[in-house]
Amino acid sequence: MAVGHPLDPYLRTDRLPTMWCPGCGLGVVLGTLLRAIDRRIREGRLRRENVAFVGGIGCSARMTLYPLFDSAHVIHGRAIPFALGVKIVKPKMKMIVVGGDGDIAAIGGNHILHALRRNADLLVVMANNMIYGMTGGQLAPTTPRGLYTTTTPYGNPEREINMVRLAAALGANYVARGSTTHPQLLEQLFYKALAKRGLAFVEVLSTCPEIFGRHIDFRSPVDLYLELRKRIVVKAKPSVEESDYNWEKGFVIGEFVDKDEPGYIEVYLDYLSKALEKQPS
Amino acid sequence: MISVLTERCKECGMCVTVCPTKVLEIGSVRNRRGYRYAVPAHPEKCIGCRLCEYSCPDFAIFVEVGAR
């Protein structure tokens, strides 16, 4: 009989159990991401010492604290520029930015715009629980219209942001949306995203029973999980136009964009070598 | 064979819900943090799909296929 979990070699086990509430989807996101990394390491496509995690602030950014890899926990919303800085200095690194919808779509919104525009060589994982969980359940840009939160007791009047369309519009190499209710599919998305050059953006719909679920009457982790699973639409090869993000019509998950254009670092190093040639000696 | 790392379990009930053959149950014994952890009540029904392992947010459960 084995004594440890198969993912224990990749975890800082002394920090477990995690600080997340019971039934939080973030553990599933981290687990599937580590399984995908494990598969890539076994294949020899990735070296363990070259993987690093960067996270900002929020429950999701606490994901950087548990994996046994190099990791950095930086200021709110600034995980992407930090990761890109490391990547420019050490192009061999595989930088994984983990963050929540508040960290990446809201306060770090400008940074994701420009990382997407540059096609920066990062893997950006956005765990989307549709609310600001850590600060007490305020309205997030990703909260679907009509839902109740702490700051919208009569329902959310705002339109929600669809990050898949944003990422596709600005030309990321890989854009996918997964859900913690479909963990095997999510692992496959991470597995593919890890081998991409350029920016790979994976949005993960996650559950927050403690803060999000309590305002919409799905207080128990299982209820919210089943409710989200009902609203997930799995499509094999969906187009970006089909990427519905709507509480009523459902959330389409799958792989939206998969192309192979040169990433920022490649282009940057090319320009750098040209510039060095032109320098008078 | 299904193993539960009892001290990591937080009694969210996810494994009990996702299991297609209802192998797992929430037990009656509490761990050090006061959570009643999940127990494999009917291990003979396990088909080795590992959905519980994938869906556990706390790395508390794992399945070894073929080692009964």
mmCIF file of C-alpha atoms in Angstrom:
data_model
loop_
_atom_site.group_PDB
_atom_site.id
_atom_site.type_symbol
_atom_site.label_atom_id
_atom_site.label_comp_id
_atom_site.label_asym_id
_atom_site.label_seq_id
_atom_site.Cartn_x
_atom_site.Cartn_y
_atom_site.Cartn_z
ATOM 1 C CA MET A 1 0.000 0.000 0.000
ATOM 2 C CA ALA A 2 1.320 3.389 -0.981
ATOM 3 C CA VAL A 3 1.346 5.993 1.739
ATOM 4 C CA GLY A 4 1.233 9.211 -0.257
ATOM 5 C CA HIS A 5 -0.896 10.904 -2.826
ATOM 6 C CA PRO A 6 0.497 10.575 -6.386
ATOM 7 C CA LEU A 7 0.913 14.366 -6.523
ATOM 8 C CA ASP A 8 2.850 14.563 -3.257
ATOM 9 C CA PRO A 9 6.248 14.830 -5.026
ATOM 10 C CA TYR A 10 5.011 18.109 -6.522
ATOM 11 C CA LEU A 11 3.455 19.537 -3.368
ATOM 12 C CA ARG A 12 4.789 21.271 -0.284
ATOM 13 C CA THR A 13 3.044 18.718 1.877
ATOM 14 C CA ASP A 14 3.965 20.482 5.110
ATOM 15 C CA ARG A 15 1.571 23.266 4.097
ATOM 16 C CA LEU A 16 -1.386 20.954 3.547
ATOM 17 C CA PRO A 17 -4.306 20.997 4.120
ATOM 18 C CA THR A 18 -4.763 24.090 1.982
ATOM 19 C CA MET A 19 -6.240 27.338 3.303
ATOM 20 C CA TRP A 20 -9.165 27.100 0.884
ATOM 21 C CA CYS A 21 -12.709 26.523 2.118
ATOM 22 C CA PRO A 22 -14.187 23.023 1.870
ATOM 23 C CA GLY A 23 -15.296 22.334 -1.700
ATOM 24 C CA CYS A 24 -13.313 25.168 -3.272
ATOM 25 C CA GLY A 25 -12.606 24.508 -6.936
ATOM 26 C CA LEU A 26 -9.069 25.878 -6.754
ATOM 27 C CA GLY A 27 -7.681 22.606 -5.440
ATOM 28 C CA VAL A 28 -8.996 20.879 -8.546
ATOM 29 C CA VAL A 29 -7.370 23.532 -10.766
ATOM 30 C CA LEU A 30 -4.021 23.060 -9.031
ATOM 31 C CA GLY A 31 -4.333 19.273 -9.099
ATOM 32 C CA THR A 32 -5.066 19.107 -12.823
ATOM 33 C CA LEU A 33 -2.316 21.616 -13.584
ATOM 34 C CA LEU A 34 0.210 19.528 -11.635
ATOM 35 C CA ARG A 35 -0.936 16.358 -13.420
ATOM 36 C CA ALA A 36 -0.446 18.065 -16.780
ATOM 37 C CA ILE A 37 3.032 19.266 -15.720
ATOM 38 C CA ASP A 38 3.815 15.750 -14.501
ATOM 39 C CA ARG A 39 2.888 14.316 -17.905
ATOM 40 C CA ARG A 40 5.066 16.862 -19.703
ATOM 41 C CA ILE A 41 8.012 16.179 -17.368
ATOM 42 C CA ARG A 42 7.686 12.424 -17.911
ATOM 43 C CA GLU A 43 7.682 13.005 -21.669
ATOM 44 C CA GLY A 44 10.861 15.039 -21.372
ATOM 45 C CA ARG A 45 9.266 18.127 -22.911
ATOM 46 C CA LEU A 46 9.665 20.120 -19.704
ATOM 47 C CA ARG A 47 12.330 20.242 -17.036
ATOM 48 C CA ARG A 48 11.206 20.511 -13.496
ATOM 49 C CA GLU A 49 13.722 23.180 -12.506
ATOM 50 C CA ASN A 50 12.515 25.373 -15.389
ATOM 51 C CA VAL A 51 8.954 25.638 -14.157
ATOM 52 C CA ALA A 52 7.987 28.613 -12.023
ATOM 53 C CA PHE A 53 4.675 29.825 -10.669
ATOM 54 C CA VAL A 54 3.742 33.475 -10.263
ATOM 55 C CA GLY A 55 0.601 34.685 -8.590
ATOM 56 C CA GLY A 56 -0.824 37.985 -7.454
ATOM 57 C CA ILE A 57 -3.295 38.437 -4.646
ATOM 58 C CA GLY A 58 -6.407 36.437 -3.953
ATOM 59 C CA CYS A 59 -7.407 32.930 -3.045
ATOM 60 C CA SER A 60 -6.377 31.723 -6.501
ATOM 61 C CA ALA A 61 -2.945 33.274 -6.233
ATOM 62 C CA ARG A 62 -2.419 31.154 -3.115
ATOM 63 C CA MET A 63 -1.972 28.347 -5.637
ATOM 64 C CA THR A 64 1.663 29.444 -5.910
ATOM 65 C CA LEU A 65 2.277 28.507 -2.279
ATOM 66 C CA TYR A 66 1.532 24.808 -2.512
ATOM 67 C CA PRO A 67 3.411 23.392 -5.530
ATOM 68 C CA LEU A 68 7.040 22.386 -4.948
ATOM 69 C CA PHE A 69 8.410 24.597 -7.717
ATOM 70 C CA ASP A 70 9.989 28.027 -7.763
ATOM 71 C CA SER A 71 7.224 30.479 -7.073
ATOM 72 C CA ALA A 72 6.602 34.145 -6.459
ATOM 73 C CA HIS A 73 3.696 35.867 -4.782
ATOM 74 C CA VAL A 74 3.706 39.461 -6.000
ATOM 75 C CA ILE A 75 1.547 42.570 -5.704
ATOM 76 C CA HIS A 76 -2.081 42.585 -6.745
ATOM 77 C CA GLY A 77 -2.618 42.222 -10.486
ATOM 78 C CA ARG A 78 1.089 42.429 -11.330
ATOM 79 C CA ALA A 79 1.866 38.755 -11.766
ATOM 80 C CA ILE A 80 2.025 38.975 -15.575
ATOM 81 C CA PRO A 81 4.692 41.720 -15.839
ATOM 82 C CA PHE A 82 6.729 39.954 -13.155
ATOM 83 C CA ALA A 83 6.577 36.667 -15.039
ATOM 84 C CA LEU A 84 7.426 38.351 -18.339
ATOM 85 C CA GLY A 85 10.448 39.990 -16.715
ATOM 86 C CA VAL A 86 11.740 36.615 -15.561
ATOM 87 C CA LYS A 87 11.058 35.149 -18.992
ATOM 88 C CA ILE A 88 13.081 37.864 -20.768
ATOM 89 C CA VAL A 89 16.074 37.311 -18.503
ATOM 90 C CA LYS A 90 15.813 33.510 -18.547
ATOM 91 C CA PRO A 91 14.050 32.483 -21.777
ATOM 92 C CA LYS A 92 14.292 28.775 -20.891
ATOM 93 C CA MET A 93 11.858 29.137 -18.020
ATOM 94 C CA LYS A 94 8.263 27.996 -18.332
ATOM 95 C CA MET A 95 6.395 30.718 -16.481
ATOM 96 C CA ILE A 96 2.964 29.857 -15.202
ATOM 97 C CA VAL A 97 0.825 32.771 -14.050
ATOM 98 C CA VAL A 98 -2.027 31.723 -11.820
ATOM 99 C CA GLY A 99 -4.627 34.174 -10.689
ATOM 100 C CA GLY A 100 -8.275 34.714 -10.168
ATOM 101 C CA ASP A 101 -10.729 36.746 -12.163
ATOM 102 C CA GLY A 102 -10.129 39.690 -9.861
ATOM 103 C CA ASP A 103 -6.375 39.490 -10.237
ATOM 104 C CA ILE A 104 -6.219 38.970 -14.005
ATOM 105 C CA ALA A 105 -9.440 40.390 -15.473
ATOM 106 C CA ALA A 106 -10.060 43.271 -13.065
ATOM 107 C CA ILE A 107 -7.059 44.879 -11.375
ATOM 108 C CA GLY A 108 -4.547 43.268 -13.720
ATOM 109 C CA GLY A 109 -6.736 43.900 -16.753
ATOM 110 C CA ASN A 110 -4.292 46.238 -18.403
ATOM 111 C CA HIS A 111 -1.418 43.811 -17.992
ATOM 112 C CA ILE A 112 -3.294 40.934 -19.574
ATOM 113 C CA LEU A 113 -4.210 43.203 -22.511
ATOM 114 C CA HIS A 114 -0.613 43.941 -23.292
ATOM 115 C CA ALA A 115 0.647 40.429 -22.613
ATOM 116 C CA LEU A 116 -1.963 39.193 -25.090
ATOM 117 C CA ARG A 117 -1.052 41.878 -27.620
ATOM 118 C CA ARG A 118 2.626 40.917 -27.436
ATOM 119 C CA ASN A 119 1.850 37.197 -27.477
ATOM 120 C CA ALA A 120 4.175 36.922 -24.483
ATOM 121 C CA ASP A 121 5.430 33.402 -23.806
ATOM 122 C CA LEU A 122 3.464 32.673 -20.654
ATOM 123 C CA LEU A 123 0.829 30.239 -19.528
ATOM 124 C CA VAL A 124 -1.896 32.315 -17.902
ATOM 125 C CA VAL A 125 -4.389 30.348 -15.827
ATOM 126 C CA MET A 126 -7.381 32.390 -14.747
ATOM 127 C CA ALA A 127 -9.492 30.652 -12.146
ATOM 128 C CA ASN A 128 -12.880 32.268 -12.530
ATOM 129 C CA ASN A 129 -15.173 31.915 -9.540
ATOM 130 C CA MET A 130 -17.301 34.852 -10.754
ATOM 131 C CA ILE A 131 -16.795 36.881 -7.588
ATOM 132 C CA TYR A 132 -14.197 38.560 -5.368
ATOM 133 C CA GLY A 133 -14.012 35.717 -2.901
ATOM 134 C CA MET A 134 -11.235 36.689 -0.509
ATOM 135 C CA THR A 135 -12.503 40.199 0.202
ATOM 136 C CA GLY A 136 -16.045 39.212 1.019
ATOM 137 C CA GLY A 137 -18.019 38.648 -2.158
ATOM 138 C CA GLN A 138 -18.113 41.953 -4.011
ATOM 139 C CA LEU A 139 -19.216 42.210 -7.617
ATOM 140 C CA ALA A 140 -16.513 41.148 -10.072
ATOM 141 C CA PRO A 141 -16.417 41.978 -13.782
ATOM 142 C CA THR A 142 -17.006 38.279 -14.397
ATOM 143 C CA THR A 143 -20.195 38.019 -12.313
ATOM 144 C CA PRO A 144 -23.014 37.046 -14.687
ATOM 145 C CA ARG A 145 -25.830 39.565 -15.049
ATOM 146 C CA GLY A 146 -28.702 39.255 -12.611
ATOM 147 C CA LEU A 147 -26.877 37.374 -9.870
ATOM 148 C CA TYR A 148 -26.767 38.489 -6.251
ATOM 149 C CA THR A 149 -23.551 39.440 -4.482
ATOM 150 C CA THR A 150 -22.725 41.374 -1.326
ATOM 151 C CA THR A 151 -22.621 44.664 -3.217
ATOM 152 C CA THR A 152 -25.553 43.948 -5.566
ATOM 153 C CA PRO A 153 -28.363 42.805 -3.245
ATOM 154 C CA TYR A 154 -30.972 43.451 -5.968
ATOM 155 C CA GLY A 155 -29.090 41.635 -8.715
ATOM 156 C CA ASN A 156 -26.164 42.552 -10.905
ATOM 157 C CA PRO A 157 -27.143 45.137 -13.555
ATOM 158 C CA GLU A 158 -23.801 45.002 -15.371
ATOM 159 C CA ARG A 159 -22.748 43.036 -18.397
ATOM 160 C CA GLU A 160 -20.104 40.400 -17.709
ATOM 161 C CA ILE A 161 -16.663 40.274 -19.352
ATOM 162 C CA ASN A 162 -15.936 37.380 -21.687
ATOM 163 C CA MET A 163 -12.204 36.827 -21.358
ATOM 164 C CA VAL A 164 -12.099 34.186 -24.091
ATOM 165 C CA ARG A 165 -13.276 36.716 -26.689
ATOM 166 C CA LEU A 166 -10.837 39.310 -25.368
ATOM 167 C CA ALA A 167 -7.901 36.904 -25.531
ATOM 168 C CA ALA A 168 -8.847 35.725 -29.011
ATOM 169 C CA ALA A 169 -9.334 39.287 -30.270
ATOM 170 C CA LEU A 170 -5.868 40.338 -29.132
ATOM 171 C CA GLY A 171 -4.244 37.350 -30.789
ATOM 172 C CA ALA A 172 -3.144 34.885 -28.146
ATOM 173 C CA ASN A 173 -1.772 31.625 -29.518
ATOM 174 C CA TYR A 174 -3.923 29.362 -27.386
ATOM 175 C CA VAL A 175 -7.253 30.229 -25.805
ATOM 176 C CA ALA A 176 -9.315 27.680 -23.940
ATOM 177 C CA ARG A 177 -11.947 27.539 -21.254
ATOM 178 C CA GLY A 178 -12.295 24.645 -18.872
ATOM 179 C CA SER A 179 -14.278 23.878 -15.792
ATOM 180 C CA THR A 180 -13.514 22.161 -12.511
ATOM 181 C CA THR A 181 -16.605 20.049 -13.107
ATOM 182 C CA HIS A 182 -14.789 18.421 -16.049
ATOM 183 C CA PRO A 183 -11.311 17.798 -14.599
ATOM 184 C CA GLN A 184 -10.052 15.337 -17.218
ATOM 185 C CA LEU A 185 -10.805 17.789 -20.032
ATOM 186 C CA LEU A 186 -9.150 20.532 -18.001
ATOM 187 C CA GLU A 187 -5.997 18.440 -17.649
ATOM 188 C CA GLN A 188 -5.939 17.957 -21.414
ATOM 189 C CA LEU A 189 -6.227 21.727 -21.969
ATOM 190 C CA PHE A 190 -3.345 22.423 -19.558
ATOM 191 C CA TYR A 191 -1.318 19.659 -21.164
ATOM 192 C CA LYS A 192 -1.669 21.255 -24.595
ATOM 193 C CA ALA A 193 -1.171 24.781 -23.287
ATOM 194 C CA LEU A 194 2.137 23.825 -21.618
ATOM 195 C CA ALA A 195 3.746 23.006 -24.968
ATOM 196 C CA LYS A 196 2.650 26.167 -26.778
ATOM 197 C CA ARG A 197 4.931 29.043 -27.632
ATOM 198 C CA GLY A 198 3.371 32.470 -27.303
ATOM 199 C CA LEU A 199 0.640 33.194 -24.821
ATOM 200 C CA ALA A 200 -1.570 30.356 -23.697
ATOM 201 C CA PHE A 201 -4.654 31.566 -21.879
ATOM 202 C CA VAL A 202 -6.792 29.070 -19.992
ATOM 203 C CA GLU A 203 -9.860 30.274 -18.159
ATOM 204 C CA VAL A 204 -11.175 27.827 -15.588
ATOM 205 C CA LEU A 205 -14.697 28.098 -14.265
ATOM 206 C CA SER A 206 -14.481 27.283 -10.602
ATOM 207 C CA THR A 207 -16.834 27.046 -7.668
ATOM 208 C CA CYS A 208 -16.866 29.253 -4.601
ATOM 209 C CA PRO A 209 -19.568 27.778 -2.382
ATOM 210 C CA GLU A 210 -18.672 29.793 0.683
ATOM 211 C CA ILE A 211 -18.948 33.298 -0.794
ATOM 212 C CA PHE A 212 -20.516 33.038 -4.263
ATOM 213 C CA GLY A 213 -22.868 30.174 -3.472
ATOM 214 C CA ARG A 214 -24.279 31.680 -0.298
ATOM 215 C CA HIS A 215 -25.843 34.655 -2.119
ATOM 216 C CA ILE A 216 -27.483 32.567 -4.818
ATOM 217 C CA ASP A 217 -28.796 29.787 -2.552
ATOM 218 C CA PHE A 218 -26.246 27.114 -3.314
ATOM 219 C CA ARG A 219 -24.528 27.080 0.027
ATOM 220 C CA SER A 220 -23.198 23.538 0.027
ATOM 221 C CA PRO A 221 -20.221 22.706 -2.209
ATOM 222 C CA VAL A 222 -22.095 19.842 -3.821
ATOM 223 C CA ASP A 223 -25.146 21.992 -4.727
ATOM 224 C CA LEU A 224 -23.046 24.666 -6.412
ATOM 225 C CA TYR A 225 -20.976 22.012 -8.170
ATOM 226 C CA LEU A 226 -24.086 20.309 -9.584
ATOM 227 C CA GLU A 227 -25.596 23.681 -10.564
ATOM 228 C CA LEU A 228 -22.450 24.703 -12.439
ATOM 229 C CA ARG A 229 -22.238 21.305 -14.114
ATOM 230 C CA LYS A 230 -25.805 21.762 -15.387
ATOM 231 C CA ARG A 231 -24.841 25.064 -17.005
ATOM 232 C CA ILE A 232 -21.670 23.829 -18.716
ATOM 233 C CA VAL A 233 -21.859 23.142 -22.441
ATOM 234 C CA VAL A 234 -18.975 21.057 -23.786
ATOM 235 C CA LYS A 235 -18.165 21.582 -27.442
ATOM 236 C CA ALA A 236 -15.460 19.745 -29.359
ATOM 237 C CA LYS A 237 -14.115 22.558 -31.544
ATOM 238 C CA PRO A 238 -16.073 25.695 -30.709
ATOM 239 C CA SER A 239 -15.438 28.949 -32.565
ATOM 240 C CA VAL A 240 -14.821 32.162 -30.647
ATOM 241 C CA GLU A 241 -18.332 33.403 -31.568
ATOM 242 C CA GLU A 242 -19.775 30.385 -29.780
ATOM 243 C CA SER A 243 -17.965 31.168 -26.519
ATOM 244 C CA ASP A 244 -21.116 31.970 -24.557
ATOM 245 C CA TYR A 245 -20.576 33.205 -21.042
ATOM 246 C CA ASN A 246 -24.013 33.502 -19.620
ATOM 247 C CA TRP A 247 -25.705 32.163 -16.508
ATOM 248 C CA GLU A 248 -28.964 31.482 -18.366
ATOM 249 C CA LYS A 249 -27.647 30.162 -21.695
ATOM 250 C CA GLY A 250 -24.714 28.333 -20.172
ATOM 251 C CA PHE A 251 -20.956 28.454 -20.332
ATOM 252 C CA VAL A 252 -19.311 26.929 -23.390
ATOM 253 C CA ILE A 253 -16.043 25.169 -22.603
ATOM 254 C CA GLY A 254 -13.437 23.835 -24.983
ATOM 255 C CA GLU A 255 -10.522 24.944 -27.103
ATOM 256 C CA PHE A 256 -11.290 28.190 -28.944
ATOM 257 C CA VAL A 257 -8.001 29.253 -30.525
ATOM 258 C CA ASP A 258 -5.002 27.063 -31.321
ATOM 259 C CA LYS A 259 -2.398 28.591 -33.627
ATOM 260 C CA ASP A 260 1.364 28.644 -33.797
ATOM 261 C CA GLU A 261 2.711 32.163 -34.274
ATOM 262 C CA PRO A 262 6.116 33.235 -32.960
ATOM 263 C CA GLY A 263 5.987 34.430 -29.377
ATOM 264 C CA TYR A 264 7.276 37.690 -27.949
ATOM 265 C CA ILE A 265 10.574 36.306 -26.621
ATOM 266 C CA GLU A 266 11.522 34.800 -29.973
ATOM 267 C CA VAL A 267 10.871 38.082 -31.811
ATOM 268 C CA TYR A 268 12.541 40.096 -29.064
ATOM 269 C CA LEU A 269 15.743 38.037 -29.083
ATOM 270 C CA ASP A 270 15.823 38.243 -32.866
ATOM 271 C CA TYR A 271 15.644 42.053 -32.755
ATOM 272 C CA LEU A 272 18.199 42.112 -29.964
ATOM 273 C CA SER A 273 20.762 40.161 -31.987
ATOM 274 C CA LYS A 274 20.164 42.441 -34.990
ATOM 275 C CA ALA A 275 20.661 45.507 -32.820
ATOM 276 C CA LEU A 276 23.893 44.106 -31.382
ATOM 277 C CA GLU A 277 25.244 43.463 -34.893
ATOM 278 C CA LYS A 278 24.662 47.078 -35.875
ATOM 279 C CA GLN A 279 26.484 48.425 -32.856
ATOM 280 C CA PRO A 280 29.847 49.987 -33.681
ATOM 281 C CA SER A 281 32.622 47.941 -32.119
ATOM 282 C CA MET B 1 -7.934 0.397 -4.082
ATOM 283 C CA ILE B 2 -9.067 3.734 -2.702
ATOM 284 C CA SER B 3 -7.037 5.498 -0.039
ATOM 285 C CA VAL B 4 -8.180 8.544 1.899
ATOM 286 C CA LEU B 5 -5.639 10.762 3.607
ATOM 287 C CA THR B 6 -7.938 11.540 6.487
ATOM 288 C CA GLU B 7 -6.132 14.566 7.905
ATOM 289 C CA ARG B 8 -6.466 16.453 4.608
ATOM 290 C CA CYS B 9 -10.179 15.801 4.111
ATOM 291 C CA LYS B 10 -12.545 18.755 4.612
ATOM 292 C CA GLU B 11 -15.867 16.944 4.309
ATOM 293 C CA CYS B 12 -16.958 18.794 1.149
ATOM 294 C CA GLY B 13 -18.639 15.666 -0.174
ATOM 295 C CA MET B 14 -17.387 16.115 -3.718
ATOM 296 C CA CYS B 15 -16.010 12.572 -4.008
ATOM 297 C CA VAL B 16 -19.286 11.112 -2.762
ATOM 298 C CA THR B 17 -21.189 13.082 -5.424
ATOM 299 C CA VAL B 18 -18.996 12.386 -8.428
ATOM 300 C CA CYS B 19 -18.564 8.650 -7.846
ATOM 301 C CA PRO B 20 -20.687 6.871 -10.485
ATOM 302 C CA THR B 21 -21.038 3.678 -8.452
ATOM 303 C CA LYS B 22 -21.465 5.219 -4.975
ATOM 304 C CA VAL B 23 -18.380 3.675 -3.436
ATOM 305 C CA LEU B 24 -17.704 6.483 -0.991
ATOM 306 C CA GLU B 25 -19.621 7.776 2.006
ATOM 307 C CA ILE B 26 -19.114 10.487 4.585
ATOM 308 C CA GLY B 27 -17.990 8.573 7.652
ATOM 309 C CA SER B 28 -18.888 9.122 11.284
ATOM 310 C CA VAL B 29 -15.362 9.570 12.626
ATOM 311 C CA ARG B 30 -13.923 13.082 12.819
ATOM 312 C CA ASN B 31 -10.318 14.027 12.027
ATOM 313 C CA ARG B 32 -8.104 16.366 14.016
ATOM 314 C CA ARG B 33 -9.775 19.446 12.485
ATOM 315 C CA GLY B 34 -13.286 18.249 13.210
ATOM 316 C CA TYR B 35 -14.276 17.164 9.723
ATOM 317 C CA ARG B 36 -16.014 13.854 9.198
ATOM 318 C CA TYR B 37 -13.839 12.427 6.468
ATOM 319 C CA ALA B 38 -14.981 10.302 3.539
ATOM 320 C CA VAL B 39 -14.570 6.549 3.737
ATOM 321 C CA PRO B 40 -14.693 3.964 0.939
ATOM 322 C CA ALA B 41 -17.714 2.059 2.248
ATOM 323 C CA HIS B 42 -18.095 -0.225 -0.764
ATOM 324 C CA PRO B 43 -14.615 -0.625 -2.246
ATOM 325 C CA GLU B 44 -15.686 -3.719 -4.202
ATOM 326 C CA LYS B 45 -17.888 -1.510 -6.429
ATOM 327 C CA CYS B 46 -14.964 0.685 -7.558
ATOM 328 C CA ILE B 47 -14.432 0.715 -11.326
ATOM 329 C CA GLY B 48 -11.196 2.720 -11.166
ATOM 330 C CA CYS B 49 -12.392 5.818 -13.039
ATOM 331 C CA ARG B 50 -10.470 8.081 -10.623
ATOM 332 C CA LEU B 51 -13.107 10.812 -10.784
ATOM 333 C CA CYS B 52 -12.910 11.177 -6.992
ATOM 334 C CA GLU B 53 -9.147 11.651 -7.177
ATOM 335 C CA TYR B 54 -9.512 14.303 -9.883
ATOM 336 C CA SER B 55 -12.368 16.107 -8.153
ATOM 337 C CA CYS B 56 -10.918 16.185 -4.637
ATOM 338 C CA PRO B 57 -9.769 19.783 -4.027
ATOM 339 C CA ASP B 58 -7.584 18.829 -1.084
ATOM 340 C CA PHE B 59 -5.370 16.056 -2.507
ATOM 341 C CA ALA B 60 -6.891 13.763 0.097
ATOM 342 C CA ILE B 61 -8.014 10.791 -1.974
ATOM 343 C CA PHE B 62 -6.304 8.579 -4.520
ATOM 344 C CA VAL B 63 -7.049 5.383 -6.379
ATOM 345 C CA GLU B 64 -4.616 2.637 -7.301
ATOM 346 C CA VAL B 65 -6.132 0.681 -10.148
ATOM 347 C CA GLY B 66 -5.519 -3.045 -9.987
ATOM 348 C CA ALA B 67 -4.253 -3.129 -6.399
ATOM 349 C CA ARG B 68 -7.221 -4.435 -4.538
#
